[in-house]
Amino acid sequence: MGSMGYELMQTREGRIVFILLVIVTVGLLVWDKKFSKKH
């Protein structure tokens, strides 16, 4: 991560993008687990 991630978190847009990325990543992981279990 380093300073680039820190600088991103300093801005409002960066924070929104970061949160969206986390939500999408978690959502895909959960979706993948559910889909794998059904199949």
Short mmCIF file of C-alpha atoms in Angstrom, two decimals:
data_model
loop_
_atom_site.label_atom_id
_atom_site.label_comp_id
_atom_site.label_asym_id
_atom_site.label_seq_id
_atom_site.Cartn_x
_atom_site.Cartn_y
_atom_site.Cartn_z
CA MET A 1 0.00 0.00 0.00
CA GLY A 2 2.47 2.65 1.14
CA SER A 3 2.07 6.42 0.67
CA MET A 4 -0.11 6.13 -2.45
CA GLY A 5 -2.92 4.43 -0.53
CA TYR A 6 -2.56 6.98 2.25
CA GLU A 7 -2.80 9.90 -0.17
CA LEU A 8 -5.89 8.33 -1.75
CA MET A 9 -7.58 8.12 1.64
CA GLN A 10 -6.94 11.83 2.21
CA THR A 11 -9.39 12.86 -0.51
CA ARG A 12 -13.14 12.36 -0.43
CA GLU A 13 -13.19 10.82 -3.91
CA GLY A 14 -10.36 8.46 -2.98
CA ARG A 15 -12.24 7.33 0.11
CA ILE A 16 -15.41 6.66 -1.91
CA VAL A 17 -13.48 4.70 -4.55
CA PHE A 18 -11.66 2.73 -1.83
CA ILE A 19 -14.93 1.83 -0.07
CA LEU A 20 -16.54 0.85 -3.38
CA LEU A 21 -13.60 -1.41 -4.21
CA VAL A 22 -13.86 -3.12 -0.82
CA ILE A 23 -17.63 -3.62 -1.18
CA VAL A 24 -17.24 -5.03 -4.70
CA THR A 25 -14.41 -7.36 -3.65
CA VAL A 26 -16.31 -8.69 -0.64
CA GLY A 27 -19.50 -8.98 -2.68
CA LEU A 28 -17.75 -11.00 -5.38
CA LEU A 29 -16.17 -13.32 -2.81
CA VAL A 30 -19.52 -13.95 -1.10
CA TRP A 31 -21.29 -14.39 -4.45
CA ASP A 32 -18.58 -16.82 -5.62
CA LYS A 33 -18.91 -18.90 -2.44
CA LYS A 34 -22.70 -19.10 -2.73
CA PHE A 35 -22.54 -19.91 -6.43
CA SER A 36 -19.89 -22.59 -5.88
CA LYS A 37 -21.97 -24.26 -3.15
CA LYS A 38 -25.11 -24.34 -5.33
CA HIS A 39 -23.18 -25.86 -8.22
#
